Coordinates of C-alpha atoms in Angstrom, one line a residue:
X1 CA -68.1 18.0 -40.8
X2 CA -68.1 14.3 -40.2
X3 CA -66.1 12.8 -37.3
X4 CA -64.3 9.5 -37.8
X5 CA -65.0 6.6 -35.4
X6 CA -62.0 7.3 -33.2
X7 CA -62.7 11.0 -32.9
X8 CA -66.4 10.4 -32.2
X9 CA -65.6 7.9 -29.5
X10 CA -63.1 10.3 -28.0
X11 CA -65.6 13.1 -27.9
X12 CA -68.2 10.9 -26.2
X13 CA -65.7 9.7 -23.7
X14 CA -64.6 13.2 -22.8
X15 CA -68.2 14.3 -22.4
X16 CA -68.7 11.4 -20.0
X17 CA -65.6 12.3 -18.1
X18 CA -66.7 15.9 -17.8
X19 CA -70.0 14.7 -16.3
X20 CA -68.0 13.2 -13.5
X21 CA -70.1 10.1 -13.0
X22 CA -68.3 7.7 -15.3
X23 CA -65.0 7.5 -13.5
X24 CA -66.4 6.8 -10.1
X25 CA -69.5 4.8 -11.0
X26 CA -69.2 2.9 -14.2
X27 CA -72.4 1.1 -15.2
X28 CA -72.7 -2.7 -14.9
X29 CA -72.5 -2.9 -18.7
X30 CA -69.3 -0.9 -18.8
X31 CA -67.8 -3.2 -16.2
X32 CA -68.8 -6.2 -18.2
X33 CA -67.3 -4.8 -21.4
X34 CA -64.1 -3.9 -19.5
X35 CA -63.9 -7.4 -18.1
X36 CA -64.3 -9.0 -21.6
X37 CA -61.4 -6.9 -22.9
X38 CA -59.4 -7.7 -19.8
X39 CA -59.9 -11.5 -20.2
X40 CA -58.8 -11.3 -23.8
X41 CA -55.7 -9.4 -22.9
X42 CA -54.9 -11.8 -20.1
X43 CA -54.9 -14.7 -22.6
X44 CA -52.8 -12.8 -25.1
X45 CA -50.2 -12.2 -22.4
X46 CA -50.0 -15.9 -21.7
X47 CA -49.3 -16.3 -25.5
X48 CA -46.6 -13.6 -25.2
X49 CA -48.6 -11.3 -27.6
X50 CA -47.8 -8.3 -25.4
X51 CA -48.4 -5.4 -27.9
X52 CA -52.0 -6.5 -28.7
X53 CA -52.7 -7.3 -25.1
X54 CA -51.7 -3.8 -24.1
X55 CA -54.1 -2.3 -26.7
X56 CA -56.9 -4.4 -25.2
X57 CA -56.1 -3.3 -21.7
X58 CA -56.2 0.4 -22.8
X59 CA -59.7 -0.2 -24.2
X60 CA -60.7 -2.0 -20.9
X61 CA -59.5 1.0 -18.9
X62 CA -61.5 3.4 -21.2
X63 CA -64.7 1.7 -20.0
X64 CA -63.6 1.2 -16.4
X65 CA -60.7 3.6 -15.5
X66 CA -60.5 2.5 -11.9
X67 CA -60.3 -1.2 -12.8
X68 CA -57.5 -2.4 -10.5
X69 CA -57.0 -5.7 -12.3
X70 CA -56.4 -4.0 -15.6
X71 CA -54.2 -1.3 -14.1
X72 CA -52.1 -4.0 -12.4
X73 CA -51.8 -6.2 -15.5
X74 CA -50.8 -3.2 -17.6
X75 CA -48.2 -2.2 -15.0
X76 CA -46.8 -5.8 -15.1
X77 CA -46.7 -5.6 -18.9
X78 CA -44.9 -2.3 -19.1
X79 CA -42.4 -3.2 -16.4
X80 CA -41.5 -6.6 -17.7
X81 CA -41.3 -5.9 -21.4
X82 CA -40.3 -2.2 -21.7
X83 CA -38.5 -1.7 -18.4
X84 CA -40.4 1.5 -17.8
X85 CA -40.2 1.4 -14.1
X86 CA -41.8 4.7 -13.2
X87 CA -44.8 4.2 -15.5
X88 CA -45.3 0.8 -14.0
X89 CA -45.1 2.2 -10.5
X90 CA -47.8 4.8 -11.3
X91 CA -50.1 2.2 -12.7
X92 CA -49.6 -0.1 -9.8
X93 CA -50.1 2.6 -7.2
X94 CA -53.3 3.6 -9.1
X95 CA -54.5 0.0 -8.9
X96 CA -53.7 0.0 -5.2
X97 CA -55.6 3.2 -4.4
X98 CA -58.7 2.1 -6.3
X99 CA -58.9 -1.3 -4.7
X100 CA -61.5 -2.8 -7.1
X101 CA -59.9 -6.2 -7.2
X102 CA -61.5 -9.2 -8.8
X103 CA -58.8 -11.3 -10.4
X104 CA -55.7 -10.1 -8.6
X105 CA -55.2 -8.8 -5.0
X106 CA -53.8 -6.0 -3.0
X107 CA -51.0 -8.3 -1.7
X108 CA -49.8 -9.2 -5.2
X109 CA -49.7 -5.5 -6.1
X110 CA -47.8 -4.5 -3.0
X111 CA -45.2 -7.3 -3.6
X112 CA -44.7 -6.2 -7.2
X113 CA -44.3 -2.6 -6.2
X114 CA -41.7 -3.7 -3.6
X115 CA -39.8 -5.7 -6.2
X116 CA -39.6 -2.7 -8.6
X117 CA -38.6 -0.3 -5.9
X118 CA -35.7 -2.6 -4.9
X119 CA -34.6 -3.0 -8.5
X120 CA -34.3 0.8 -9.1
X121 CA -32.5 1.3 -5.7
X122 CA -35.4 2.7 -3.7
X123 CA -35.3 0.4 -0.7
X124 CA -37.0 3.0 1.6
X125 CA -40.1 3.0 -0.6
X126 CA -40.1 -0.8 -0.7
X127 CA -39.9 -1.0 3.1
X128 CA -42.7 1.5 3.4
X129 CA -45.1 -0.2 1.0
X130 CA -44.6 -3.6 2.6
X131 CA -45.8 -2.1 5.9
X132 CA -49.3 -1.8 4.3
X133 CA -49.8 -5.6 4.2
X134 CA -51.9 -7.1 6.9
X135 CA -50.3 -9.4 9.5
X136 CA -51.9 -12.5 7.9
X137 CA -50.1 -11.7 4.6
X138 CA -46.7 -11.4 6.1
X139 CA -45.9 -15.0 6.7
X140 CA -45.2 -16.3 3.2
X141 CA -41.8 -16.7 1.6
X142 CA -42.3 -13.9 -1.0
X143 CA -43.0 -11.3 1.6
X144 CA -40.1 -12.4 3.8
X145 CA -37.7 -12.4 0.8
X146 CA -38.6 -8.8 -0.2
X147 CA -38.8 -7.5 3.3
X148 CA -35.4 -8.9 4.1
X149 CA -33.9 -7.4 0.9
X150 CA -35.5 -4.0 2.0
X151 CA -34.0 -4.3 5.5
X152 CA -30.6 -5.1 4.0
X153 CA -30.6 -2.3 1.5
X154 CA -31.6 0.3 4.1
X155 CA -28.8 -0.9 6.4
X156 CA -30.8 -2.9 9.0
X157 CA -28.5 -5.9 8.6
X158 CA -29.1 -7.5 12.0
X159 CA -32.9 -7.3 11.6
X160 CA -32.5 -8.9 8.1
X161 CA -30.2 -11.6 9.4
X162 CA -32.6 -12.5 12.3
X163 CA -35.6 -12.7 10.0
X164 CA -33.7 -14.8 7.5
X165 CA -32.3 -17.2 10.1
X166 CA -35.9 -18.0 11.1
X167 CA -37.0 -18.2 7.4
X168 CA -34.5 -20.8 6.4
X169 CA -35.9 -23.1 9.0
X170 CA -39.5 -22.4 7.9
X171 CA -38.8 -22.6 4.2
X172 CA -35.6 -24.7 3.8
X173 CA -36.1 -25.3 0.1
X174 CA -36.5 -21.7 -0.9
X175 CA -33.2 -20.9 -2.5
X176 CA -33.8 -17.2 -2.6
X177 CA -33.8 -17.0 1.2
X178 CA -30.5 -18.9 1.4
X179 CA -28.9 -16.6 -1.2
X180 CA -29.8 -13.4 0.6
X181 CA -28.8 -14.8 4.0
X182 CA -25.4 -15.5 2.4
X183 CA -25.2 -11.7 1.7
X184 CA -26.1 -10.5 5.2
X185 CA -24.4 -13.3 7.3
X186 CA -20.8 -14.0 6.4
X187 CA -20.7 -17.1 8.6
X188 CA -23.6 -18.7 6.8
X189 CA -21.4 -19.7 3.8
X190 CA -19.5 -22.2 6.1
X191 CA -22.8 -23.8 7.1
X192 CA -23.8 -24.2 3.5
X193 CA -20.4 -25.4 2.3
X194 CA -20.4 -28.0 5.1
X195 CA -23.9 -29.1 4.3
X196 CA -23.1 -29.6 0.6
X197 CA -19.9 -31.4 1.5
X198 CA -21.7 -33.8 3.7
X199 CA -24.2 -34.6 1.0
X200 CA -21.5 -35.3 -1.5
X201 CA -19.5 -37.4 1.0
X202 CA -22.6 -39.6 1.5
X203 CA -23.2 -39.8 -2.2
X204 CA -26.5 -38.1 -1.7
X205 CA -27.9 -35.8 -4.4
X206 CA -30.7 -34.4 -2.2
X207 CA -33.2 -31.7 -3.3
X208 CA -31.3 -29.0 -1.5
X209 CA -29.2 -27.3 -2.6
X210 CA -30.2 -28.0 -6.2
X211 CA -30.8 -24.4 -7.5
X212 CA -27.9 -23.6 -9.9
X213 CA -27.9 -20.0 -8.8
X214 CA -27.5 -20.8 -5.1
X215 CA -24.9 -23.5 -6.0
X216 CA -22.9 -20.9 -8.0
X217 CA -22.9 -18.6 -5.0
X218 CA -21.6 -21.4 -2.8
X219 CA -18.9 -22.3 -5.4
X220 CA -17.7 -18.7 -5.6
X221 CA -17.4 -18.5 -1.8
X222 CA -15.5 -21.8 -1.6
X223 CA -11.8 -21.4 -1.1
X224 CA -10.7 -25.1 -1.2
X225 CA -9.7 -26.0 -4.7
X226 CA -10.7 -29.7 -4.2
X227 CA -14.1 -28.8 -2.8
X228 CA -14.7 -26.3 -5.5
X229 CA -14.1 -29.0 -8.2
X230 CA -16.5 -31.3 -6.5
X231 CA -19.2 -28.6 -6.3
X232 CA -18.6 -27.7 -9.9
X233 CA -19.3 -31.3 -11.0
X234 CA -22.5 -31.2 -8.8
X235 CA -23.5 -27.9 -10.4
X236 CA -23.4 -29.4 -13.9
X237 CA -25.3 -32.5 -12.7
X238 CA -28.3 -30.4 -11.7
X239 CA -28.3 -28.5 -15.0
X240 CA -26.3 -25.4 -14.3
X241 CA -25.0 -23.6 -17.3
X242 CA -24.2 -20.0 -16.2
X243 CA -21.0 -18.7 -18.0
X244 CA -19.7 -17.6 -14.5
X245 CA -19.1 -21.2 -13.7
X246 CA -16.2 -21.2 -16.3
X247 CA -14.5 -18.4 -14.3
X248 CA -14.6 -20.6 -11.3
X249 CA -13.2 -23.5 -13.3
X250 CA -10.3 -21.3 -14.3
X251 CA -9.5 -20.9 -10.7
X252 CA -9.2 -24.7 -10.3
X253 CA -7.5 -25.7 -13.5
X254 CA -3.7 -25.9 -13.6
X255 CA -3.6 -26.0 -17.4
X256 CA -6.9 -24.9 -18.9
X257 CA -7.3 -25.6 -22.6
X258 CA -8.9 -23.8 -25.5
X259 CA -12.0 -26.0 -25.2
X260 CA -12.8 -24.1 -21.9
X261 CA -12.7 -20.8 -23.9
X262 CA -15.0 -22.4 -26.5
X263 CA -17.5 -23.6 -23.8
X264 CA -17.5 -20.1 -22.2
X265 CA -18.4 -18.4 -25.6
X266 CA -20.9 -21.1 -26.6
X267 CA -22.9 -20.6 -23.3
X268 CA -23.3 -16.9 -24.1
X269 CA -20.4 -15.6 -22.0
X270 CA -19.7 -12.7 -24.4
X271 CA -23.1 -11.4 -23.7
X272 CA -22.2 -10.6 -20.1
X273 CA -19.5 -7.9 -20.0
X274 CA -18.6 -8.2 -16.4
X275 CA -18.3 -12.0 -16.6
X276 CA -16.3 -11.8 -19.9
X277 CA -13.9 -9.4 -18.3
X278 CA -13.3 -11.6 -15.3
X279 CA -12.9 -14.7 -17.5
X280 CA -10.3 -13.0 -19.6
X281 CA -8.4 -11.8 -16.6
X282 CA -8.2 -15.3 -15.2
X283 CA -6.8 -16.8 -18.4
X284 CA -3.3 -17.9 -17.3
X285 CA -1.3 -17.3 -20.4
X286 CA -1.0 -15.1 -23.5
X287 CA -1.8 -17.9 -25.9
X288 CA -5.2 -18.5 -24.3
X289 CA -5.9 -14.7 -24.1
X290 CA -5.1 -14.3 -27.8
X291 CA -7.3 -17.3 -28.6
X292 CA -10.1 -15.7 -26.6
X293 CA -9.7 -12.4 -28.5
X294 CA -9.6 -14.2 -31.8
X295 CA -12.8 -16.2 -31.1
X296 CA -14.6 -13.0 -29.9
X297 CA -13.3 -10.7 -32.6
X298 CA -16.4 -11.2 -34.8
X299 CA -19.0 -11.1 -32.0
X300 CA -22.4 -9.8 -33.1
X301 CA -25.1 -9.2 -30.6
X302 CA -25.8 -7.4 -27.3
X303 CA -23.2 -7.3 -24.5
X304 CA -24.8 -6.4 -21.2
X305 CA -23.3 -4.9 -18.1
X306 CA -25.6 -6.1 -15.2
X307 CA -23.9 -4.9 -12.0
X308 CA -26.6 -6.1 -9.6
X309 CA -27.1 -9.5 -11.4
X310 CA -30.8 -9.0 -11.5
X311 CA -31.3 -9.5 -15.3
X312 CA -31.7 -5.8 -16.1
X313 CA -28.9 -3.9 -17.8
X314 CA -27.0 -0.9 -16.4
X315 CA -25.2 -0.6 -19.7
X316 CA -25.8 -2.3 -23.1
X317 CA -23.3 -2.6 -25.9
X318 CA -24.4 -3.6 -29.4
X319 CA -21.8 -5.2 -31.6
X320 CA -21.8 -6.2 -35.3
X321 CA -18.9 -8.5 -36.3
X322 CA -16.8 -7.2 -33.4
X323 CA -17.4 -3.5 -34.0
X324 CA -19.3 -1.5 -31.4
X325 CA -22.3 0.2 -33.0
X326 CA -24.3 1.5 -30.0
X327 CA -23.7 2.1 -26.3
X328 CA -26.8 2.6 -24.1
X329 CA -26.7 3.6 -20.4
X330 CA -29.4 3.2 -17.8
X331 CA -27.5 3.2 -14.6
X332 CA -30.4 3.0 -12.1
X333 CA -32.4 0.5 -14.2
X334 CA -35.5 2.6 -14.4
X335 CA -36.0 2.2 -18.1
X336 CA -35.0 5.8 -18.8
X337 CA -31.9 6.0 -20.9
X338 CA -29.4 8.5 -19.5
X339 CA -27.5 8.6 -22.7
X340 CA -26.9 6.7 -25.9
X341 CA -23.8 6.8 -28.1
X342 CA -23.7 5.7 -31.7
X343 CA -20.5 4.6 -33.4
X344 CA -19.4 4.4 -36.9
X345 CA -16.6 2.0 -37.8
X346 CA -15.9 1.6 -34.1
X347 CA -15.5 5.4 -33.5
X348 CA -18.0 7.4 -31.4
X349 CA -20.1 9.6 -33.7
X350 CA -23.2 10.9 -31.9
X351 CA -24.8 11.1 -28.5
X352 CA -28.5 11.5 -27.7
X353 CA -31.3 10.2 -25.4
X354 CA -30.1 12.3 -22.5
X355 CA -32.2 12.4 -19.3
X356 CA -33.5 15.9 -18.7
X357 CA -32.2 15.9 -15.1
X358 CA -28.6 15.3 -16.1
X359 CA -26.0 17.2 -18.0
X360 CA -23.8 15.4 -20.4
X361 CA -20.8 16.8 -22.2
X362 CA -19.5 14.6 -25.1
X363 CA -16.2 15.1 -26.9
X364 CA -15.4 13.0 -29.9
X365 CA -11.9 13.6 -31.2
X366 CA -10.2 11.7 -34.0
X367 CA -8.6 8.3 -33.4
X368 CA -6.2 7.4 -31.7
X369 CA -7.3 10.0 -29.2
X370 CA -9.5 8.4 -26.5
X371 CA -12.9 10.1 -26.6
X372 CA -14.9 10.8 -23.4
X373 CA -18.2 11.6 -22.0
X374 CA -18.7 13.6 -18.8
X375 CA -21.9 13.0 -16.8
X376 CA -22.9 15.6 -14.2
X377 CA -25.6 14.7 -11.7
X378 CA -26.3 17.1 -8.8
X379 CA -23.0 18.9 -9.3
X380 CA -20.9 15.8 -9.2
X381 CA -19.0 14.9 -12.4
X382 CA -18.2 11.4 -13.5
X383 CA -16.0 10.8 -16.4
X384 CA -16.3 7.9 -18.8
X385 CA -13.9 6.7 -21.5
X386 CA -15.2 5.6 -24.9
X387 CA -12.6 3.4 -26.5
X388 CA -12.5 3.5 -30.3
X389 CA -12.1 0.3 -32.2
X390 CA -12.9 -3.4 -31.8
X391 CA -13.8 -5.7 -29.0
X392 CA -10.5 -5.9 -27.1
X393 CA -10.3 -7.0 -23.5
X394 CA -6.8 -5.8 -23.1
X395 CA -7.9 -2.2 -22.7
X396 CA -11.6 -2.1 -23.4
X397 CA -13.0 0.0 -20.6
X398 CA -16.6 -0.5 -21.4
X399 CA -17.7 2.8 -20.1
X400 CA -16.9 2.1 -16.4
X401 CA -16.5 5.1 -14.2
X402 CA -12.8 6.0 -13.8
X403 CA -12.3 6.0 -10.0
X404 CA -8.8 7.1 -9.3
X405 CA -6.5 8.3 -6.5
X406 CA -5.9 12.1 -6.3
X407 CA -2.8 11.8 -8.6
X408 CA -5.1 10.8 -11.5
X409 CA -7.6 13.6 -11.3
X410 CA -7.0 14.4 -15.0
X411 CA -6.5 11.7 -17.6
X412 CA -3.5 12.5 -19.7
X413 CA -4.3 9.7 -22.1
X414 CA -7.3 11.6 -23.4
X415 CA -4.7 13.5 -25.5
X416 CA -2.0 11.6 -27.4
X417 CA 1.5 12.8 -27.9
X418 CA 1.2 12.1 -31.6
X419 CA -1.8 14.3 -31.8
X420 CA -0.1 17.1 -30.0
X421 CA 3.0 17.0 -32.3
X422 CA 0.7 17.6 -35.3
X423 CA -0.8 20.8 -33.8
X424 CA 0.2 24.1 -35.4
X425 CA 2.7 26.2 -33.5
X426 CA 0.2 29.1 -33.5
X427 CA -2.5 27.1 -31.8
X428 CA -2.5 27.7 -28.1
X429 CA -5.8 26.2 -26.9
X430 CA -5.7 22.6 -28.0
X431 CA -8.8 21.1 -26.3
X432 CA -11.5 22.3 -24.0
X433 CA -14.7 21.1 -22.4
X434 CA -16.4 21.6 -19.1
X435 CA -14.2 18.9 -17.5
X436 CA -10.7 19.7 -18.8
X437 CA -9.1 22.6 -20.5
X438 CA -5.8 22.1 -22.3
X439 CA -3.7 25.2 -23.0
X440 CA -0.3 24.7 -24.7
X441 CA 2.6 27.1 -24.0
X442 CA 4.2 27.0 -27.4
X443 CA 7.9 26.4 -26.5
X444 CA 8.9 24.4 -29.5
X445 CA 12.1 23.4 -31.2
X446 CA 12.1 21.9 -34.7
X447 CA 8.3 21.8 -34.3
X448 CA 8.6 19.4 -31.4
X449 CA 7.1 20.1 -28.0
X450 CA 9.2 21.4 -25.1
X451 CA 6.5 22.0 -22.6
X452 CA 2.7 22.0 -22.3
X453 CA 0.3 23.0 -19.6
X454 CA -3.0 21.4 -18.9
X455 CA -5.6 23.2 -16.7
X456 CA -8.8 21.8 -15.4
X457 CA -11.8 24.0 -14.6
X458 CA -11.0 23.9 -10.9
X459 CA -7.7 25.7 -11.7
X460 CA -5.6 22.6 -11.1
X461 CA -2.6 22.4 -13.3
X462 CA -0.5 19.7 -15.0
X463 CA 2.7 20.5 -16.7
X464 CA 4.6 18.1 -19.0
X465 CA 8.2 18.7 -20.1
X466 CA 9.4 17.2 -23.4
X467 CA 12.7 16.3 -25.0
X468 CA 12.6 16.0 -28.7
X469 CA 8.9 15.9 -28.6
X470 CA 8.8 13.0 -26.1
X471 CA 7.6 13.5 -22.5
X472 CA 10.3 13.1 -19.8
X473 CA 8.8 14.6 -16.7
X474 CA 5.6 16.0 -15.4
X475 CA 4.3 17.8 -12.3
X476 CA 0.7 18.3 -11.1
X477 CA -1.1 20.7 -8.8
X478 CA -4.3 18.8 -8.2
X479 CA -6.3 21.4 -6.2
X480 CA -5.2 24.7 -7.6
X481 CA -3.3 25.9 -4.5
X482 CA -0.1 26.6 -6.4
X483 CA 1.7 23.6 -4.9
X484 CA 2.7 20.7 -7.2
X485 CA 1.9 17.6 -5.1
X486 CA 2.6 15.1 -7.9
X487 CA 5.8 14.3 -9.7
X488 CA 5.9 12.1 -12.8
X489 CA 8.7 10.5 -14.6
X490 CA 8.7 9.1 -18.2
X491 CA 10.9 6.6 -20.0
X492 CA 10.8 6.2 -23.7
X493 CA 7.7 8.4 -23.8
X494 CA 5.8 6.2 -21.4
X495 CA 4.7 7.0 -17.9
X496 CA 7.2 5.2 -15.5
X497 CA 6.4 6.4 -12.0
X498 CA 4.1 8.8 -10.1
X499 CA 4.9 10.2 -6.6
X500 CA 2.1 11.9 -4.6
X501 CA 3.3 14.3 -1.8
X502 CA 0.0 15.7 -0.4
X503 CA 1.6 17.4 2.6
X504 CA 4.4 18.9 0.5
X505 CA 7.1 17.8 3.0
X506 CA 9.3 15.9 0.5
X507 CA 8.1 12.5 1.7
X508 CA 5.6 10.9 -0.8
X509 CA 2.8 9.0 0.9
X510 CA 1.6 7.3 -2.3
X511 CA 3.4 6.1 -5.4
X512 CA 2.8 4.1 -8.6
X513 CA 5.5 2.5 -10.6
X514 CA 5.1 1.0 -14.0
X515 CA 8.5 -0.7 -14.1
X516 CA 8.9 -4.2 -15.7
X517 CA 5.6 -3.8 -17.6
X518 CA 3.5 -4.1 -14.5
X519 CA 1.9 -1.7 -12.1
X520 CA 3.1 -1.5 -8.5
X521 CA 1.2 0.7 -6.0
X522 CA 3.0 1.7 -2.8
X523 CA 1.8 3.4 0.4
X524 CA 3.7 5.1 3.2
X525 CA 1.1 5.4 5.9
X526 CA 3.2 7.0 8.7
X527 CA 5.3 9.2 6.3
X528 CA 8.6 7.9 7.6
X529 CA 10.1 7.6 4.2
X530 CA 9.6 3.8 4.1
X531 CA 6.8 2.3 2.1
X532 CA 4.7 0.2 4.4
X533 CA 2.5 -1.5 1.8
X534 CA 3.3 -2.7 -1.8
X535 CA 0.7 -4.1 -4.2
X536 CA 1.6 -5.7 -7.5
X537 CA -1.0 -5.4 -10.3
X538 CA -0.7 -7.2 -13.6
X539 CA -3.0 -8.5 -16.4
X540 CA -2.2 -12.1 -15.3

């Protein structure tokens, strides 16, 4: 039997590994060969030929498995281009433990590990790894920035603020330090606003602040409309082009025009879901909103939800001519997809790519029923809506978690009245999954619903009463204790008001009204029968 070249090399390599000497004491020739492959990979990475570079790094590590520089460079490659955070961490930690540095250094490796830990919300690990740096390596701006972020994220705000207050004096032109100080010290924004105002009053376009990202942060924190306009002009003068700036412009424009919508879309605003939502919400009239929807209706490309604003997606939506094709979720940004939903003609069709440590229940009903995904992590359920259809910012939920007051424990809009009307009289169990079980009590007249009962798996109950097939009233027992804390009223089949009486004393402490086509939320904090707080919510 003849072995091919790859198999022969594998056999020889395994025999050497079994002998035990290769891994710990590679020969000078092996080190030299590993170095040659490393140098070639390094050049390829500079040319952005990542795939071939990684192949060469793998060969380099075959000859010299403990080669810290190759382990470090491969870790950077994987983390940057594939977003495989945990694989990158393992490689970098291996490089750190072997400490055979020639091209790179222990400090560079620790700082990179800290950066990744912070990105995937592991600030304790970031704080711990930074402690391994020697005192002489702790004085530069990169260490201070990462150390301050770690302190902030583990709740040591005062320590972070004190460190950053000294750092802005030591490194006044490092925009990152100013930006994080803005996060931990609410008063610092006034100092920066005053400093920028003084520069503009004197007609000085000084080097600081000239970073567009820092300027955008200052603009967002500026309340004065006049100052905000001045700062926006300055922002454009230093080359700023982030789509978020057009949201700030909407806050200053009395009569924004369609050209502002065009500029927002031309700068890639539709690719940033959270920014696009905010821009749409600030459009002051229906004409501009319709123009925005028309311009975005044929959007093709990726739409990213980046909650932390760090350039890595939490959720990704892939559109073709305005129709959603795929929805990918990586909540903790570790490169491991929790789940992926594929769509056909805008309707959810299939779910896969589920992380083994999580349980996902997916239910895909026919349009117009809103489909849903339930994600369970550690016994806690989070429900997500998947909206069928096109790119529509009027109702497009984008997969955000539904965080609701107690009265909204179950989402009645997951089942449409039209769908229920079409169900056969003999069918009692309409819909069931691990989150919600719907049982219909078939009290019908002329094939129209009189009453239906919805039960969740925690034995909570929701009863809807119908007249001629249209809902008129509803009651809810949210915790399964037999007491209906919630009362609902409907007008013309639409939900009109919700009253929540958690203490069952006849005095609602919370209410929602949908009168006049807008939502009003009311609170009675002392339960004296008088609502103390009233909040008006509308699309405008």
